[in-house]
Coordinates of C-alpha atoms in Angstrom, one line a residue:
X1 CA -18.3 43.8 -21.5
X2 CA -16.7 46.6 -20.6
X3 CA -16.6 46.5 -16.8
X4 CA -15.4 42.5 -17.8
X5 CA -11.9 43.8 -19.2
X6 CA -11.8 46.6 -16.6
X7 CA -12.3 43.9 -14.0
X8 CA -9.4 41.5 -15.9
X9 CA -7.3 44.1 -16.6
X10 CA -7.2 45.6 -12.1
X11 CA -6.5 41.1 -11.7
X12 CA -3.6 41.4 -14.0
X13 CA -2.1 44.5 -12.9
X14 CA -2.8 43.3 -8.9
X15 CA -1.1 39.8 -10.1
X16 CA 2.4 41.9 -12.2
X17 CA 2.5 43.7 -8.7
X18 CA 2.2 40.9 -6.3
X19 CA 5.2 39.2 -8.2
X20 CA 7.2 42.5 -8.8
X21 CA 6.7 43.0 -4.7
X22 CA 8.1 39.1 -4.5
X23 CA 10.8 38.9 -6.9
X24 CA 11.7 42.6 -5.2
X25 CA 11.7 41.5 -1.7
X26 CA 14.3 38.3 -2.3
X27 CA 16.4 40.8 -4.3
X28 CA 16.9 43.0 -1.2
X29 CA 17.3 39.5 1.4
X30 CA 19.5 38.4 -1.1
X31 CA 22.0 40.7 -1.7
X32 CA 21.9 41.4 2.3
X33 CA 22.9 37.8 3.1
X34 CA 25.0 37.8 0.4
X35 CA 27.0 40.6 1.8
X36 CA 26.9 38.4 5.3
X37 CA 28.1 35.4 4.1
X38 CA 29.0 35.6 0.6
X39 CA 26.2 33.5 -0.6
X40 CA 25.2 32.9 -4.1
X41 CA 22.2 32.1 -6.0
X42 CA 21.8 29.0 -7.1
X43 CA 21.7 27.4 -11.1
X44 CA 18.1 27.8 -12.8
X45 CA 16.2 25.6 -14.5
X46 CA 15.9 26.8 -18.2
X47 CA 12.4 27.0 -18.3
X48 CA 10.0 28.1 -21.1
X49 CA 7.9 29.4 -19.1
X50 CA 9.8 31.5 -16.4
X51 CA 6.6 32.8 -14.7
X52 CA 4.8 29.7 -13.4
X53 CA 7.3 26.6 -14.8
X54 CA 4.4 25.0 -15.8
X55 CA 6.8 23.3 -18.4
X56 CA 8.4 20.9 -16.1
X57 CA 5.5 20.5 -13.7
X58 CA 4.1 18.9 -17.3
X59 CA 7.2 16.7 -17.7
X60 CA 7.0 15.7 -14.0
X61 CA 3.4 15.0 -14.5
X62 CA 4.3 12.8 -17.9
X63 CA 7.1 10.9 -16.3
X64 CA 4.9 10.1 -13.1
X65 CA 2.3 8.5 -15.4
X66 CA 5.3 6.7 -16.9
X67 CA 7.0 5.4 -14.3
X68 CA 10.3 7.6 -14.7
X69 CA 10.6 10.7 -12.5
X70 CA 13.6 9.7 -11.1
X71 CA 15.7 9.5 -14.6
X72 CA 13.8 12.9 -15.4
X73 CA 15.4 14.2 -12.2
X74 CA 19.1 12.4 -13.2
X75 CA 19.1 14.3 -16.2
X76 CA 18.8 17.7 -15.0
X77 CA 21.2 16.8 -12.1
X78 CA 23.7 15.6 -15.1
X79 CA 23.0 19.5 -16.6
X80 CA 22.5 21.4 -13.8
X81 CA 24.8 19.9 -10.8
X82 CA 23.9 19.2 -7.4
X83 CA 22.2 21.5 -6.3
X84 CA 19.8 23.7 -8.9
X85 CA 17.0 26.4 -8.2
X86 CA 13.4 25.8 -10.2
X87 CA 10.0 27.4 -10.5
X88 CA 7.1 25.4 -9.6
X89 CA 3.9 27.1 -10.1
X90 CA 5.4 30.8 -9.0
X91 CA 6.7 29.0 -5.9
X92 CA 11.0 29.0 -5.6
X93 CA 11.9 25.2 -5.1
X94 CA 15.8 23.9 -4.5
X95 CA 16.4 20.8 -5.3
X96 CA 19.6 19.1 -3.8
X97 CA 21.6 15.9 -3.9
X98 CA 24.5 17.2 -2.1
X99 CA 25.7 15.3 1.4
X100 CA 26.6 18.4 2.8
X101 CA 23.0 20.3 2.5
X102 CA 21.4 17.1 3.2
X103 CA 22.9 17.0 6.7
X104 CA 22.4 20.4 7.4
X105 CA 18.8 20.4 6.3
X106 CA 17.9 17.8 8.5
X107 CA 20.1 18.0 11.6
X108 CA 22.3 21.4 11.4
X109 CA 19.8 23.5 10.1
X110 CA 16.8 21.7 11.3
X111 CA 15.2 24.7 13.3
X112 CA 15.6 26.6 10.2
X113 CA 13.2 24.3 8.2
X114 CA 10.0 23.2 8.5
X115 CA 7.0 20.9 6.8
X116 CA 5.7 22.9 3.8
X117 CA 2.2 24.4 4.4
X118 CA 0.5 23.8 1.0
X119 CA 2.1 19.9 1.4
X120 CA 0.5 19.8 5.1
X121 CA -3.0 21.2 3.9
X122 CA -3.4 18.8 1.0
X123 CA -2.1 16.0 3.7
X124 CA -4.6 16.9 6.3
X125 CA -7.6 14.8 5.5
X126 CA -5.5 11.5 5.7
X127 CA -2.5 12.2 8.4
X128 CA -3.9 15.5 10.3
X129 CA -1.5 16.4 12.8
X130 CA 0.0 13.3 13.3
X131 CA 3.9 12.4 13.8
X132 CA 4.5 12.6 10.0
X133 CA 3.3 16.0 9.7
X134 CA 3.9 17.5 13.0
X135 CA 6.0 20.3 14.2
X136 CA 7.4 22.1 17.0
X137 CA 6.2 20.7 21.1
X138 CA 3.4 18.6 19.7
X139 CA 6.1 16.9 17.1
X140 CA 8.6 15.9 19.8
X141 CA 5.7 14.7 21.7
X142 CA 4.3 12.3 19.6
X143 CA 7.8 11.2 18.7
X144 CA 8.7 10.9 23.0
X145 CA 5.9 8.2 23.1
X146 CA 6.0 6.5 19.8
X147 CA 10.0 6.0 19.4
X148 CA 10.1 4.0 23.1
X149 CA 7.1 2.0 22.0
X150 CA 9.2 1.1 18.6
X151 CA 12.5 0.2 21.1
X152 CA 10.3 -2.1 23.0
X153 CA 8.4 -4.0 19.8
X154 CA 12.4 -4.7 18.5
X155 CA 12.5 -7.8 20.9
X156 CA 9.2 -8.3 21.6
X157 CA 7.4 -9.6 18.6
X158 CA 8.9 -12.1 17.1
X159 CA 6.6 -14.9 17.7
X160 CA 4.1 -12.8 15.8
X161 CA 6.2 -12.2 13.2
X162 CA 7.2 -16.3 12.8
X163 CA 3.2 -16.4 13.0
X164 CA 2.4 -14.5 9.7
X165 CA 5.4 -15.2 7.8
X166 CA 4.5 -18.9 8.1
X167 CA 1.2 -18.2 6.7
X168 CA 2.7 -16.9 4.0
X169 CA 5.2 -19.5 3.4
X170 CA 2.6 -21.8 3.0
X171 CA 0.5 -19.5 0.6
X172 CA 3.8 -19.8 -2.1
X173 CA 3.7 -21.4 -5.1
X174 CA 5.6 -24.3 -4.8
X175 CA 5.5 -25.3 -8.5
X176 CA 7.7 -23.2 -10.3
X177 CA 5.0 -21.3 -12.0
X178 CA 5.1 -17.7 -12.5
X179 CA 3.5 -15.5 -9.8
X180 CA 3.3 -11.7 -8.7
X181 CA 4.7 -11.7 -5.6
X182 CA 4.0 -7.8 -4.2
X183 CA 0.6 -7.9 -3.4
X184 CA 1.5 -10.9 -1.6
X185 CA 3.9 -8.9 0.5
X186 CA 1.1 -6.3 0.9
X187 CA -1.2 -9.0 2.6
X188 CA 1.4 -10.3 5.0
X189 CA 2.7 -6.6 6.2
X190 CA -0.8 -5.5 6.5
X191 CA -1.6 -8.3 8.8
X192 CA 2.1 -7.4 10.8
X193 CA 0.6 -4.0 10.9
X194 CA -3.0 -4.6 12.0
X195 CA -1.8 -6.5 14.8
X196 CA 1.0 -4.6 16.5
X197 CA -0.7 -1.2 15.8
X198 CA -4.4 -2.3 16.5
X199 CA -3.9 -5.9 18.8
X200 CA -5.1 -8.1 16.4
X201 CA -4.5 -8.9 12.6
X202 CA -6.9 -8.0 9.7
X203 CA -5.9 -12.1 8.5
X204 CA -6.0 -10.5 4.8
X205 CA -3.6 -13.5 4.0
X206 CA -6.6 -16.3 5.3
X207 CA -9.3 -17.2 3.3
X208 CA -11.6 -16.1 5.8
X209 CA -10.8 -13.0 5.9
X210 CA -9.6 -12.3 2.4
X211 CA -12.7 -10.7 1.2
X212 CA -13.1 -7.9 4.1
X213 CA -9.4 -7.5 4.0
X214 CA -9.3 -6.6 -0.2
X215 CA -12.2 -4.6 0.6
X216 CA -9.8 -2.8 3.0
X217 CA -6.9 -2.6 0.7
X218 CA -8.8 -1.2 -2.2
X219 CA -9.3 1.6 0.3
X220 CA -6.3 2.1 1.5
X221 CA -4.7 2.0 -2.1
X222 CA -7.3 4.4 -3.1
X223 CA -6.3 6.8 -0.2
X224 CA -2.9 6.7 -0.9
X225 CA -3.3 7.1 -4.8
X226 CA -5.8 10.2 -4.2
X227 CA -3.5 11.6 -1.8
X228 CA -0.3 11.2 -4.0
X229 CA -2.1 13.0 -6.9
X230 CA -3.0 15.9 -5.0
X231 CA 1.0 16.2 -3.7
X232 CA 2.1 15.8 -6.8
X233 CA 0.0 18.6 -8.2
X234 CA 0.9 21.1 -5.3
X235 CA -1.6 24.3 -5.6
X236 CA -3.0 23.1 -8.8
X237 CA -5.0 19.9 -6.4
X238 CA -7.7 22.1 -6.8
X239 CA -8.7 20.2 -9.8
X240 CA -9.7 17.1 -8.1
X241 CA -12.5 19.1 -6.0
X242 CA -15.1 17.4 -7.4
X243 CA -13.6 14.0 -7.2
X244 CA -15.4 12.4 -4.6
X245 CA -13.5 9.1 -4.6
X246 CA -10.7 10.4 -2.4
X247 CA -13.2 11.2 0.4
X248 CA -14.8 8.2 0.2
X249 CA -11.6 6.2 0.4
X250 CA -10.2 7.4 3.7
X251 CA -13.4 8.4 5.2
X252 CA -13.7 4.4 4.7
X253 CA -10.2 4.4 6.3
X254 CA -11.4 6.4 9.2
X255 CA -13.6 3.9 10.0
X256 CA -11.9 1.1 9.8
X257 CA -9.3 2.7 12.6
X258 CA -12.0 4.5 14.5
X259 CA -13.2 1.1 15.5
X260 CA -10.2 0.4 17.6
X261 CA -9.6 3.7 19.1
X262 CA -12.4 3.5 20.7
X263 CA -12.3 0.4 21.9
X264 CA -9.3 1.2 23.3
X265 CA -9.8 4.2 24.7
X266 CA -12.7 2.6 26.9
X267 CA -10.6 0.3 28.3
X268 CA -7.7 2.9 29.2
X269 CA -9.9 4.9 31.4
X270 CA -9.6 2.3 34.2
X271 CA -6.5 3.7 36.5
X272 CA -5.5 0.1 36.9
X273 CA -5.3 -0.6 33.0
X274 CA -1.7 -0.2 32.9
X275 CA -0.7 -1.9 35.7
X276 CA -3.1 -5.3 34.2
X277 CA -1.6 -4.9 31.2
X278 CA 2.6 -4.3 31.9
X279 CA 2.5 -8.3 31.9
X280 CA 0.3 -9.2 29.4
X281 CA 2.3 -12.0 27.3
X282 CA 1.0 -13.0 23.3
X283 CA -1.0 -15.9 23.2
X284 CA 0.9 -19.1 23.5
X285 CA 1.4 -22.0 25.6
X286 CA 4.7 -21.0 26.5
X287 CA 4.0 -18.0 29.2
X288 CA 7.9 -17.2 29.3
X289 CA 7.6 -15.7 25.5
X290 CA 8.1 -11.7 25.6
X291 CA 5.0 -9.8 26.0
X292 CA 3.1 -8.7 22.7
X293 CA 3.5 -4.7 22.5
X294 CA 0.6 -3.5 20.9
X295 CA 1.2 0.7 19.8
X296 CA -2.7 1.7 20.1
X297 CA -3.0 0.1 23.8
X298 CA 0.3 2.2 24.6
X299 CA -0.4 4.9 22.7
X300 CA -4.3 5.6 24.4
X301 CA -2.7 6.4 28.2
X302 CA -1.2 9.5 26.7
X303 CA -3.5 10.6 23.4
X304 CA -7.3 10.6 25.0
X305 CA -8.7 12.4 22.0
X306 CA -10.3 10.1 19.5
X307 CA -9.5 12.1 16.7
X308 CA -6.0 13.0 17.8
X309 CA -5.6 8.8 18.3
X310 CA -6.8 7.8 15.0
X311 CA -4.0 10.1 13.1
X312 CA -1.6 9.2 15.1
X313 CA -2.3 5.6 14.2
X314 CA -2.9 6.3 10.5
X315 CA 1.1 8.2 10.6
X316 CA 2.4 4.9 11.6
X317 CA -0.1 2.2 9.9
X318 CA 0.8 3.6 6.7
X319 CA 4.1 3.9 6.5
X320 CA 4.8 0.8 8.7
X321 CA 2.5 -1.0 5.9
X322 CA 4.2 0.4 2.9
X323 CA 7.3 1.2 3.5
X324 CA 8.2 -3.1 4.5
X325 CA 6.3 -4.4 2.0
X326 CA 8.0 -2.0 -0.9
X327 CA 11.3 -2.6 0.5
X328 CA 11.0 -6.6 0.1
X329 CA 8.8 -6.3 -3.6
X330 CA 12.1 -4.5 -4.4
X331 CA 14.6 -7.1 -2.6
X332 CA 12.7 -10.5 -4.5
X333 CA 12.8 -7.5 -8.2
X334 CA 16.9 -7.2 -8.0
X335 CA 17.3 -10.9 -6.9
X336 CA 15.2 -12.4 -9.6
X337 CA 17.3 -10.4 -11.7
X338 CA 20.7 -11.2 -9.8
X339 CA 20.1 -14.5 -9.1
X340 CA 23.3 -15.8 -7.6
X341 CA 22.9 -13.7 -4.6
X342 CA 20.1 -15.6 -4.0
X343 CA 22.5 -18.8 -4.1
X344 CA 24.8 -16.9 -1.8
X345 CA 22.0 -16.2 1.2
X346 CA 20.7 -19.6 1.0
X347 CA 24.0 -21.2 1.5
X348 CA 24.6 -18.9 4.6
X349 CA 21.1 -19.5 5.5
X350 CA 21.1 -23.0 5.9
X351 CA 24.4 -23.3 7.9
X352 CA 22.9 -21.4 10.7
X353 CA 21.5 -23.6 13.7
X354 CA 17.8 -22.7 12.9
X355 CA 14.8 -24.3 14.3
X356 CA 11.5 -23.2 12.1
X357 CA 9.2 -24.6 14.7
X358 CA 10.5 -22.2 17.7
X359 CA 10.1 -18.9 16.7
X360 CA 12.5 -17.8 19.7
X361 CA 15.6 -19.5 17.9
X362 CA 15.6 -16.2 15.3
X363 CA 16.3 -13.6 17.9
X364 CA 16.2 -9.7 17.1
X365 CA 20.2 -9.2 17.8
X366 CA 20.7 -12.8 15.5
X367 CA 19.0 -11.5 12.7
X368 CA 20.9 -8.0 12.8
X369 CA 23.7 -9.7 12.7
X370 CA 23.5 -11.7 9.4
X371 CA 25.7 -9.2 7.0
X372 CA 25.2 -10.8 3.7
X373 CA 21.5 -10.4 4.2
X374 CA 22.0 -7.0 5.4
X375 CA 23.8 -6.1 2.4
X376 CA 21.6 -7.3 0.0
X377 CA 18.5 -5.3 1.7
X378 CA 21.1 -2.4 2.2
X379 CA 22.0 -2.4 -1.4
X380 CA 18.4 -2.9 -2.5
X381 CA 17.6 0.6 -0.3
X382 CA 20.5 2.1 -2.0
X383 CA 19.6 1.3 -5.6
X384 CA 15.1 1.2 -5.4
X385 CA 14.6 2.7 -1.9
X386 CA 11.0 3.5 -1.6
X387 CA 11.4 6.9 -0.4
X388 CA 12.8 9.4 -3.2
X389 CA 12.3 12.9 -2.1
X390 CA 12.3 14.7 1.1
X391 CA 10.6 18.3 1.0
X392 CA 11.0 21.1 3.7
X393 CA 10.4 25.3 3.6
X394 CA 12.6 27.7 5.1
X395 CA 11.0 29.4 7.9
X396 CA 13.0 32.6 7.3
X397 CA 16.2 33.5 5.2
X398 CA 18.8 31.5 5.6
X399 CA 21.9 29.6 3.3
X400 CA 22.7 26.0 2.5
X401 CA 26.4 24.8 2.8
X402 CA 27.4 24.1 -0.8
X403 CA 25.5 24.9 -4.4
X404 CA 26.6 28.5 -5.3
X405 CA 29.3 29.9 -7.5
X406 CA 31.1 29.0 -10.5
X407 CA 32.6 25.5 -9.0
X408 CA 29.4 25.2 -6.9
X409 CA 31.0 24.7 -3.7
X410 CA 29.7 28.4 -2.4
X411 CA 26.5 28.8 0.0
X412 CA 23.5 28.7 -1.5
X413 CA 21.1 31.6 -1.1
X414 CA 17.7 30.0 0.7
X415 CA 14.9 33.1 0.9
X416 CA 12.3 32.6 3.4
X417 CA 9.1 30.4 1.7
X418 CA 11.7 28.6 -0.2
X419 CA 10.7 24.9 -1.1
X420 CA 13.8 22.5 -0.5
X421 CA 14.0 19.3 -1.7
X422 CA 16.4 16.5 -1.1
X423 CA 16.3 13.4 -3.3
X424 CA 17.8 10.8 -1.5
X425 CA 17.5 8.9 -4.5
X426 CA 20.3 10.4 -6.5
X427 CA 22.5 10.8 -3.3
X428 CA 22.4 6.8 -3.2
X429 CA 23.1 7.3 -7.0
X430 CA 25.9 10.0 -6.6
X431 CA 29.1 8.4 -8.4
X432 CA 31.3 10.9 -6.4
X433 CA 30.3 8.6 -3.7
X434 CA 29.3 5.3 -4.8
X435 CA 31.8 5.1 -8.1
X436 CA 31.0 4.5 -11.7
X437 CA 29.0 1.4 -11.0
X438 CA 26.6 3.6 -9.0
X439 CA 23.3 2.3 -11.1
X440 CA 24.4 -1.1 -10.5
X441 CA 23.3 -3.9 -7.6
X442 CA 26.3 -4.8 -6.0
X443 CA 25.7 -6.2 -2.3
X444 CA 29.7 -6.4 -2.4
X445 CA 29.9 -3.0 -2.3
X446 CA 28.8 -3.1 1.7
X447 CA 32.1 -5.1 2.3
X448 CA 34.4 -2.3 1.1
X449 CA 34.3 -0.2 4.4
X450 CA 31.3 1.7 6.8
X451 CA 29.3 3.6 4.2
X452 CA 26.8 5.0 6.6
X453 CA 26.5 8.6 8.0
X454 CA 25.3 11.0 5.3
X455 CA 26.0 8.8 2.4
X456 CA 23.3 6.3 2.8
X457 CA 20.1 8.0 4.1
X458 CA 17.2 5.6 3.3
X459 CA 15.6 6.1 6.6
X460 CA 16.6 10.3 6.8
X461 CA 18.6 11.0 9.3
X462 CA 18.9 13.2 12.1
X463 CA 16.3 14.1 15.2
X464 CA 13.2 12.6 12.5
X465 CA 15.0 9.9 11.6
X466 CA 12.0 6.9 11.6
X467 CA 11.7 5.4 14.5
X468 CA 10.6 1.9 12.9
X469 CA 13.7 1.8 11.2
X470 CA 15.6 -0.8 12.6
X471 CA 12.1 -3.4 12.9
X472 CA 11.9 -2.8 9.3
X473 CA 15.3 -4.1 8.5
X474 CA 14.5 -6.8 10.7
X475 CA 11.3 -7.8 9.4
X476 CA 13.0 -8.0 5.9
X477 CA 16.0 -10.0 7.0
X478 CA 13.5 -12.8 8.7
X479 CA 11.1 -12.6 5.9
X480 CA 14.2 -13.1 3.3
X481 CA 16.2 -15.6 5.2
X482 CA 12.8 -18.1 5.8
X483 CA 12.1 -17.6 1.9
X484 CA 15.9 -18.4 0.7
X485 CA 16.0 -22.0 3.1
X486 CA 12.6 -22.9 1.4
X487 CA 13.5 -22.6 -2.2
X488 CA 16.5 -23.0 -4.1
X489 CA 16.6 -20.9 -6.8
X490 CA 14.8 -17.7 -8.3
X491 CA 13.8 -16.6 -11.5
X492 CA 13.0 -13.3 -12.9
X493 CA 9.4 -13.8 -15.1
X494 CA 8.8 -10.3 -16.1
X495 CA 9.3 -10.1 -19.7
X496 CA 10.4 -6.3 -18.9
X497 CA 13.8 -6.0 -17.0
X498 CA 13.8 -2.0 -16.0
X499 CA 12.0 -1.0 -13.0
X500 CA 8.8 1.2 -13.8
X501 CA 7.8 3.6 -10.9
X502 CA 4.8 3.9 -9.2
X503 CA 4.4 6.7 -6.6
X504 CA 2.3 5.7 -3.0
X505 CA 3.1 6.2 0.5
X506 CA 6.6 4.3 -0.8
X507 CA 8.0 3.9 -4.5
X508 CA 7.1 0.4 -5.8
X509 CA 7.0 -1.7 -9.0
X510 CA 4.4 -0.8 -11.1
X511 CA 4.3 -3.6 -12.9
X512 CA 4.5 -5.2 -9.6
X513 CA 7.5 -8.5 -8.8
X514 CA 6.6 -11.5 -11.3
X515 CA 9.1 -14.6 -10.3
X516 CA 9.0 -17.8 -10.4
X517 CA 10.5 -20.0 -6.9
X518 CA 11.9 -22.9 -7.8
X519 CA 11.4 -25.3 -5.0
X520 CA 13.9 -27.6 -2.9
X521 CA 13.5 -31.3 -4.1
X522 CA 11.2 -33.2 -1.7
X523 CA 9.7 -30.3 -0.3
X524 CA 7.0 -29.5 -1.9
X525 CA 4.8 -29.8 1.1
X526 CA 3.4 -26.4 2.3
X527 CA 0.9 -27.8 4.4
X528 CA 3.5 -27.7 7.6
X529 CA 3.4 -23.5 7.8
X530 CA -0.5 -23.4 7.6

């Protein structure tokens, strides 16, 4: 019993002296830079327990259950100001909403930041080294391969588009009955994905199909769900290392991707592959349509590892998947809540000289161009985006613009290690920027005047900015348009009106989208999209 305490006690003396040495060191870098630059620190978080902060890791872990870290994080922005230092778990975290640090984060600064380790280790099993957790020469050459391949799919695949969103036209209720539309949306942007990432669709949204692709989806929901636990949890995921589900869930995934990288990758090996396949068109009796770009086909001439393939595949599946399908669950949300904007697209919708039958008649630079639709999807970004926090470390000491001093409008003091977090979330919700009615949908709001740049960051910004962003908005404006010239009116069915957070890959409802569409009279027919 003895040697027990003696053992304990050498632990706890080792432990005081390992965060003496820490809190020590930033001291000394601190009031170094501070003599440089004139840096201060930034405002703490009161916590109870000043050590570890497990006090607000428990309220972060409560108000993830419930559906409400974002308001947790609103109130001590309200408290605290922009830009506020906290502990989390003995590891120094910064979390900012400021424009200014935003920007230089992510473009100024961006050598000075990188992916945090711990974030990266727990990621490993599901992205590896993929795009989305890449750094450094292998980073920008993912990104040098995968960006063109997104430029050249922007034109190119619209006829598969007009394919699956007929499908799931016709799979719409059509008698103004109550209905969860999200998983829906799930089914028809896993079939888009499937088939520009992989060649051909997954058809979860065919009866065919539907059982292998649920099978599918409980996996992938169960990868994302395991994965977003252990994030959230940080060094304290060791508790889940006997929880076997997780592994099974994406070694699943593994498999289901692993299937075509290596058919694929067979293929490729020919030295005449590329040249057979530069003018490979989609399937259709009309050979003039753009060729069908396919991501894995282009992606195999440059990434011959197997392994190496299937994360690369796996950093754009999911997001491409998620990230769509979150972003429209969250459009039908405000509009079935908002309902005369709904009045508004259709009437623009069905004044445009639109052909359903000819997918070519909805072009890539048409549908950019439609601005109240745009608004309504930017507003919808602004007020529910589905991303909410962006994390990075300081590779070695360094300052953000604005956060320090009295009036806060000092540098901020960033020691090497540091987490930083931006939360795009409240800078969308800043009413220095947006005005009083910040919290509130107003697609109107788009019509006052360019509010891009550093303002409106939904898809980040700077040299990681996604390179899918401008298909997504294009996907959502097609998807949206074909819905609002089918159906007159929509109605919100959800006998709870707040939105209730659930944290995957993207934010989304978790209570899910329940409307009702109220068909046009005499169209109740949805046999003509099957």
């Amino acid at each position: 019993m003895a040697s027990f305490l003696l053992g304990l006690a050498w632990v706890v003396a080792l432990v005081v002296m390992v965060l003496v040495y820490q809190k020590g060191s930033q001291y000394i870098a601190f009031h170094a830079r501070r003599r440089q630059t004139g840096c201060f620190r930034a405002p703490k978080y009161p916590h109870s327990d000043p050590f570890f902060g497990y006090d607000l890791y428990k309220q972060r872990q409560r108000a993830l259950r419930e559906g409400n870290l974002q308001a947790l994080y609103t109130r001590d922005f309200a408290r605290l100001g922009k830009t506020w230092e906290e502990n989390f778990l003995n590891q120094r975290v910064l979390n900012t909403m400021d424009t200014v640090n935003h920007h230089y984060i992510h473009t100024v600064g961006f050598d000075e930041f990188g992916k945090p380790s711990t974030r990266a280790k727990i990621s490993a099993p599901i992205l590896g080294n993929g795009i989305f957790m890449a750094e450094g020469a292998h980073w920008k050459q993912s990104r040098s391969i995968i960006k063109p391949i997104f430029a050249r799919a922007e034109t190119g695949n619209m006829t598969m588009m007009a394919k699956h969103v007929n499908r799931f036209l016709g799979l719409l209720p059509r008698d103004s009955n109550a209905f969860d539309i999200q998983p829906m949306l799930k089914k028809l942007f896993l079939d888009l994905s499937t088939e520009f990432l992989f060649g051909e669709s997954i058809n979860a949204q065919t009866p065919e199909e539907a059982p292998t692709a649920e099978r599918f989806l409980q996996s992938l929901d169960e990868s994302l769900m395991g994965w977003n636990k252990r994030r959230q949890a940080g060094l304290l995921s060791c508790r889940y290392a006997f929880d076997k589900t997780w592994p099974e869930a994406y070694k699943r995934l593994y498999a289901f991707v692993d299937a075509y990288v290596y058919r694929a990758l067979e293929p490729t090996k020919n030295p005449t592959y590329e040249k057979e396949t530069t003018g490979e068109k989609e399937s259709s009796p009309d050979a003039n349509l753009p060729r069908k770009h396919v991501l894995l086909h282009d992606l195999a001439k440059h990434v011959r590892d197997p392994v190496a393939l299937r994360f690369e595949l796996i950093n754009v599946f999911l997001p491409s998947r998620d990230t769509t399908a979150a972003l429209l669950s969250n459009v039908f949300f405000q509009l079935a809540r908002h309902p005369s904007y709904w009045t508004q697209l259709r009437q623009h919708a069905l004044s445009l000289p639109f052909d359903p039958s000819d997918p070519t008649s909805l072009s890539f630079s048409t549908l950019n161009s439609l601005l109240p639709f745009r608004h309504v999807i930017q507003e919808t970004l602004r007020t529910l985006g589905p991303a909410g926090r962006v994390f990075r470390t300081a590779r070695h000491d360094t300052t953000l613009p604005r956060g320090g001093g009295p009036d806060g409008k000092s540098p901020v003091f960033v020691s090497q290690g540091t987490i930083v977090c931006s939360l795009t979330y409240h800078i969308h919700h800043d009413r220095d920027i947006w005005g009083e009615d910040a919290d509130m949908f107003k697609p109107e709001r788009w019509t006052q005047g360019n509010r891009g740049g550093w303002q409106f960051v939904p898809f980040l910004s700077g040299p990681r900015v996604c390179p899918a962003q401008q298909q997504v908005l294009v996907q959502a404006t097609h998807l949206l348009l074909r819905v609002v010239r089918e159906f007159e009116w929509v109605e919100n069915r959800d006998e709870v009106e707040e939105y209730i957070e659930l944290q995957r890959m993207a934010i989304e409802s978790r209570r899910g989208v329940k409307i009702a569409l109220i068909p046009k009279r005499g169209h109740n027919n949805r046999n003509r999209f099957m």
